[in-house]
CSV table of C-alpha atoms and ligand atoms in Angstrom, one decimal:
chain,number,residue,atom,x,y,z
A,799,UNK,CA,-85.2,-78.7,137.4
A,800,UNK,CA,-88.3,-77.4,135.5
A,801,UNK,CA,-89.9,-79.6,132.8
A,802,UNK,CA,-88.6,-77.3,130.1
A,803,UNK,CA,-85.0,-77.6,131.5
A,804,UNK,CA,-85.4,-81.4,131.6
A,805,UNK,CA,-86.6,-81.4,127.9
A,806,UNK,CA,-83.6,-79.2,127.0
A,807,UNK,CA,-81.2,-81.7,128.5
A,808,UNK,CA,-82.9,-84.6,126.7
A,809,UNK,CA,-82.8,-82.6,123.5
A,810,UNK,CA,-79.0,-82.1,123.8
A,811,UNK,CA,-78.5,-85.7,124.6
A,812,UNK,CA,-80.7,-86.6,121.5
A,813,UNK,CA,-78.5,-84.4,119.2
A,814,UNK,CA,-75.2,-85.8,120.5
A,815,UNK,CA,-76.1,-89.5,120.8
A,816,UNK,CA,-78.5,-89.9,117.8
A,817,UNK,CA,-77.5,-87.3,115.3
A,818,UNK,CA,-73.9,-86.2,115.6
A,819,UNK,CA,-73.0,-89.8,116.4
A,820,UNK,CA,-74.5,-90.9,113.0
A,821,UNK,CA,-72.5,-88.3,111.0
A,822,UNK,CA,-74.7,-85.2,110.7
A,823,UNK,CA,-72.3,-82.3,111.2
A,824,UNK,CA,-73.9,-79.1,109.7
A,825,UNK,CA,-73.7,-76.7,112.6
A,826,UNK,CA,-76.9,-74.8,111.6
A,827,UNK,CA,-78.8,-78.1,111.5
A,828,UNK,CA,-77.5,-79.2,114.9
A,829,UNK,CA,-78.4,-75.9,116.4
A,830,UNK,CA,-81.9,-76.1,114.9
A,831,UNK,CA,-82.3,-79.6,116.4
A,832,UNK,CA,-81.1,-78.4,119.8
A,833,UNK,CA,-83.6,-75.5,119.6
A,834,UNK,CA,-86.9,-76.8,118.3
A,835,UNK,CA,-89.0,-78.3,121.1
A,836,UNK,CA,-90.0,-81.7,119.6
A,837,UNK,CA,-92.1,-82.5,122.7
A,838,UNK,CA,-94.5,-79.7,121.6
A,839,UNK,CA,-95.3,-81.5,118.4
A,840,UNK,CA,-95.9,-84.9,120.0
A,841,UNK,CA,-99.2,-86.0,121.3
A,842,UNK,CA,-99.5,-85.6,125.2
A,843,UNK,CA,-99.5,-89.4,125.8
A,844,UNK,CA,-96.2,-89.8,123.9
A,845,UNK,CA,-94.5,-86.6,125.2
A,846,UNK,CA,-92.2,-88.6,127.6
A,847,UNK,CA,-90.8,-90.3,124.4
A,848,UNK,CA,-90.3,-87.1,122.5
A,849,UNK,CA,-86.5,-87.3,122.5
A,850,UNK,CA,-86.2,-91.0,121.9
A,851,UNK,CA,-84.7,-92.5,118.8
A,852,UNK,CA,-87.7,-93.2,116.6
A,853,UNK,CA,-90.9,-92.0,114.9
A,854,UNK,CA,-94.1,-91.6,117.1
A,855,UNK,CA,-97.8,-91.7,116.2
A,856,UNK,CA,-99.5,-88.4,115.6
A,857,UNK,CA,-103.0,-89.6,114.7
A,858,UNK,CA,-104.7,-90.4,111.3
A,859,UNK,CA,-102.3,-93.3,111.0
A,860,UNK,CA,-99.3,-90.9,110.5
A,861,UNK,CA,-96.1,-90.4,112.3
A,862,UNK,CA,-93.6,-87.7,113.4
A,863,UNK,CA,-90.3,-88.8,111.8
A,864,UNK,CA,-87.3,-90.0,113.7
A,865,UNK,CA,-85.1,-87.1,114.9
A,866,UNK,CA,-82.0,-88.4,113.0
A,867,UNK,CA,-84.0,-88.6,109.7
A,868,UNK,CA,-85.3,-85.0,110.2
A,869,UNK,CA,-81.7,-83.8,110.8
A,870,UNK,CA,-80.3,-85.8,107.9
A,871,UNK,CA,-83.0,-84.6,105.4
A,872,UNK,CA,-82.5,-81.1,106.6
A,873,UNK,CA,-78.7,-81.3,106.1
A,874,UNK,CA,-79.1,-82.8,102.6
A,875,UNK,CA,-81.1,-79.7,101.6
A,876,UNK,CA,-77.9,-77.6,102.1
A,877,UNK,CA,-79.8,-74.5,103.3
A,878,UNK,CA,-77.9,-71.2,103.9
A,879,UNK,CA,-80.8,-69.1,105.3
A,880,UNK,CA,-82.2,-67.1,102.4
A,881,UNK,CA,-84.2,-69.9,100.6
A,882,UNK,CA,-87.8,-70.6,99.9
A,883,UNK,CA,-88.5,-74.3,100.8
A,884,UNK,CA,-91.3,-76.7,100.2
A,885,UNK,CA,-92.1,-79.6,102.5
A,886,UNK,CA,-94.6,-82.2,101.3
A,887,UNK,CA,-96.1,-84.0,104.3
A,888,UNK,CA,-96.5,-81.5,107.2
A,889,UNK,CA,-97.6,-84.2,109.7
A,890,UNK,CA,-96.9,-82.8,113.2
A,891,UNK,CA,-95.2,-79.6,111.8
A,892,UNK,CA,-91.9,-80.5,113.6
A,893,UNK,CA,-89.8,-80.7,110.5
A,894,UNK,CA,-91.3,-77.5,109.2
A,895,UNK,CA,-90.3,-75.8,112.4
A,896,UNK,CA,-86.7,-77.1,112.0
A,897,UNK,CA,-86.7,-75.9,108.4
A,898,UNK,CA,-87.9,-72.5,109.6
A,899,UNK,CA,-84.6,-72.2,111.5
A,900,UNK,CA,-82.6,-72.9,108.4
A,901,UNK,CA,-84.4,-71.0,105.5
A,902,UNK,CA,-86.2,-67.8,105.0
A,903,UNK,CA,-89.7,-69.1,104.0
A,904,UNK,CA,-91.2,-72.6,104.4
A,905,UNK,CA,-94.3,-73.8,102.6
A,906,UNK,CA,-95.6,-77.1,103.9
A,907,UNK,CA,-98.5,-79.1,102.5
A,908,UNK,CA,-100.5,-81.9,104.2
A,909,UNK,CA,-103.4,-84.0,102.7
A,910,UNK,CA,-105.0,-84.5,106.2
A,911,UNK,CA,-106.8,-81.2,107.0
A,912,UNK,CA,-107.0,-82.1,110.7
A,913,UNK,CA,-103.2,-82.7,111.0
A,914,UNK,CA,-102.5,-79.5,109.0
A,915,UNK,CA,-104.7,-77.5,111.4
A,916,UNK,CA,-103.1,-79.0,114.5
A,917,UNK,CA,-99.6,-78.4,113.1
A,918,UNK,CA,-100.5,-74.8,112.2
A,919,UNK,CA,-101.8,-74.1,115.7
A,920,UNK,CA,-98.6,-75.5,117.4
A,921,UNK,CA,-96.4,-73.4,115.1
A,922,UNK,CA,-98.5,-70.3,115.9
A,923,UNK,CA,-98.2,-71.0,119.7
A,924,UNK,CA,-94.4,-71.3,119.3
A,925,UNK,CA,-94.3,-68.0,117.4
A,926,UNK,CA,-93.0,-69.5,114.1
A,927,UNK,CA,-94.2,-67.1,111.5
A,928,UNK,CA,-92.2,-68.1,108.4
A,929,UNK,CA,-94.0,-71.4,107.9
A,930,UNK,CA,-97.1,-71.4,105.7
A,931,UNK,CA,-99.3,-74.6,106.1
A,932,UNK,CA,-101.4,-75.7,103.1
A,933,UNK,CA,-103.9,-78.5,102.7
A,934,UNK,CA,-103.9,-80.6,99.6
A,935,UNK,CA,-102.2,-83.2,97.4
A,936,UNK,CA,-98.5,-82.4,97.8
A,937,UNK,CA,-97.5,-84.7,94.9
A,938,UNK,CA,-98.6,-81.8,92.8
A,939,UNK,CA,-96.3,-79.4,94.6
A,940,UNK,CA,-97.3,-75.7,94.8
A,941,UNK,CA,-96.7,-74.5,91.2
A,942,UNK,CA,-98.1,-71.1,92.0
A,943,UNK,CA,-95.3,-70.5,94.6
A,944,UNK,CA,-92.5,-72.2,92.6
A,945,UNK,CA,-89.5,-72.2,92.1
A,946,UNK,CA,-88.2,-73.6,95.4
A,947,UNK,CA,-84.5,-73.8,96.3
A,948,UNK,CA,-85.2,-77.0,98.2
A,949,UNK,CA,-88.0,-79.5,98.4
A,950,UNK,CA,-88.3,-82.2,101.0
A,951,UNK,CA,-90.9,-85.0,100.8
A,952,UNK,CA,-91.5,-86.8,104.1
A,953,UNK,CA,-93.6,-89.7,102.8
A,954,UNK,CA,-92.5,-92.5,100.5
A,955,UNK,CA,-93.1,-92.2,96.7
A,956,UNK,CA,-93.1,-95.1,94.2
A,957,UNK,CA,-91.2,-92.7,91.8
A,958,UNK,CA,-89.9,-89.2,91.9
A,959,UNK,CA,-92.7,-86.9,90.7
A,960,UNK,CA,-91.4,-85.0,87.6
A,961,UNK,CA,-93.8,-82.2,88.6
A,962,UNK,CA,-91.8,-81.7,91.8
A,963,UNK,CA,-88.5,-81.7,90.0
A,964,UNK,CA,-89.9,-79.0,87.7
A,965,UNK,CA,-90.6,-76.8,90.7
A,966,UNK,CA,-86.9,-76.6,91.7
A,967,UNK,CA,-84.9,-73.5,91.0
A,968,UNK,CA,-81.5,-73.8,89.2
A,969,UNK,CA,-79.2,-75.8,91.5
A,970,UNK,CA,-82.2,-76.7,93.7
A,971,UNK,CA,-82.3,-79.9,95.8
A,972,UNK,CA,-85.1,-82.4,96.2
A,973,UNK,CA,-84.8,-85.0,99.0
A,974,UNK,CA,-87.3,-87.8,98.8
A,975,UNK,CA,-87.8,-91.5,99.9
A,976,UNK,CA,-88.4,-93.6,96.8
A,977,UNK,CA,-89.2,-97.3,96.7
A,978,UNK,CA,-92.0,-99.8,97.7
A,979,UNK,CA,-94.6,-99.2,100.3
A,980,UNK,CA,-92.5,-101.1,102.9
A,981,UNK,CA,-89.0,-99.9,102.3
A,982,UNK,CA,-87.3,-97.2,100.3
A,983,UNK,CA,-84.0,-95.4,99.6
A,984,UNK,CA,-83.6,-91.7,100.5
A,985,UNK,CA,-82.6,-89.9,97.3
A,986,UNK,CA,-81.3,-86.4,96.7
A,987,UNK,CA,-81.9,-84.8,93.3
A,988,UNK,CA,-80.2,-81.6,92.1
A,989,UNK,CA,-81.3,-79.5,89.2
A,990,UNK,CA,-78.6,-78.5,86.7
A,991,UNK,CA,-80.5,-76.6,83.9
A,992,UNK,CA,-82.7,-79.2,82.2
A,993,UNK,CA,-80.7,-82.1,83.8
A,994,UNK,CA,-81.1,-83.6,87.2
A,995,UNK,CA,-78.4,-85.5,89.2
A,996,UNK,CA,-79.5,-88.2,91.6
A,997,UNK,CA,-77.7,-89.7,94.6
A,998,UNK,CA,-78.8,-92.6,96.8
A,999,UNK,CA,-78.3,-91.8,100.5
A,1000,UNK,CA,-79.5,-94.5,102.9
A,1001,UNK,CA,-82.3,-97.1,103.2
A,1002,UNK,CA,-85.4,-95.8,105.0
A,1003,UNK,CA,-89.0,-96.7,105.9
A,1004,UNK,CA,-91.6,-94.0,105.5
A,1005,UNK,CA,-95.4,-93.9,105.5
A,1006,UNK,CA,-96.7,-93.8,101.9
A,1007,UNK,CA,-97.1,-90.6,99.8
A,1008,UNK,CA,-100.7,-90.8,98.7
A,1009,UNK,CA,-101.8,-88.7,95.7
A,1010,UNK,CA,-102.0,-88.2,92.0
A,1011,UNK,CA,-98.2,-88.7,91.5
A,1012,UNK,CA,-97.8,-91.0,94.5
A,1013,UNK,CA,-99.5,-94.2,95.7
A,1014,UNK,CA,-103.3,-94.6,95.2
A,1015,UNK,CA,-105.3,-94.3,98.4
B,765,SAM,N1,-92.7,-84.0,108.4
B,765,SAM,C1,-93.6,-84.6,109.4
B,765,SAM,C2,-93.3,-84.2,110.8
B,765,SAM,O1,-92.3,-83.5,111.0
B,765,SAM,O2,-94.1,-84.6,111.7
B,765,SAM,C3,-93.7,-86.1,109.3
B,765,SAM,C4,-94.5,-86.5,108.2
B,765,SAM,S1,-95.2,-88.1,108.1
B,765,SAM,C5,-93.8,-89.1,108.2
B,765,SAM,C6,-95.7,-88.0,106.4
B,765,SAM,C7,-96.9,-87.1,106.2
B,765,SAM,O3,-97.1,-87.0,104.8
B,765,SAM,C8,-98.2,-87.6,106.8
B,765,SAM,O4,-98.7,-86.6,107.6
B,765,SAM,C9,-99.1,-87.8,105.6
B,765,SAM,O5,-100.5,-87.6,105.8
B,765,SAM,C10,-98.5,-86.9,104.6
B,765,SAM,N2,-98.8,-87.1,103.2
B,765,SAM,C11,-98.9,-88.3,102.5
B,765,SAM,N3,-99.2,-88.1,101.2
B,765,SAM,C12,-99.3,-86.8,101.1
B,765,SAM,C13,-99.6,-85.9,100.0
B,765,SAM,N4,-99.9,-86.4,98.7
B,765,SAM,N5,-99.7,-84.6,100.2
B,765,SAM,C14,-99.4,-84.1,101.4
B,765,SAM,N6,-99.1,-84.8,102.5
B,765,SAM,C15,-99.1,-86.1,102.3
């Protein structure tokens, strides 16, 4: 069996045992998780762990998120395929690649320029052309490209930044971990005119969102 075939087998096992087993059922999300090669976004030393059930270090003190969390957050965004999406926290670029399978256009923003550069190079090598990688403070969103049908924040915020809610289109969804630096709740917000509905999803533990509307460095 080739390495790629072995990785594909591991990926299928990951989806069945970690993601479907925990209740993620959107067929488009499951197909994206079966398709995107997570091992390409993981540092070479950790590649043998690419399909295991947890986050992994990616440098600069940051992590690639647990596969189940990537799948859950993607499902919560309720994407149909024609949306413009914002991801705050590019990290490795893995979740952006998953979102590229689910939406028309993905903008992802990362505060560490070295991570953004590396993620962009992997996405390019894989031929992913609908992801646009930006460098900057994602707590400000990307007002010049708003509105977004969906926004996902992959680092933990002390509060939901109003400036991100304001960049949702009508009916748009924001998925974000909110809480202390050590533990948070994953929340989903939905815009209904000038009103926003909020749901608590599950307890999570993310690295901090650092920026003007997040934690101070
Ligand atoms: N989505 C990523 C992936 O698939 O690899 C995982 C992201 S990691 C859990 C969180 C990322 O958010 C880190 O790379 C961190 O540098 C980034 N981050 C934290 N604060 C940020 C901010 N204000 N703007 C942009 N990125 C930020």
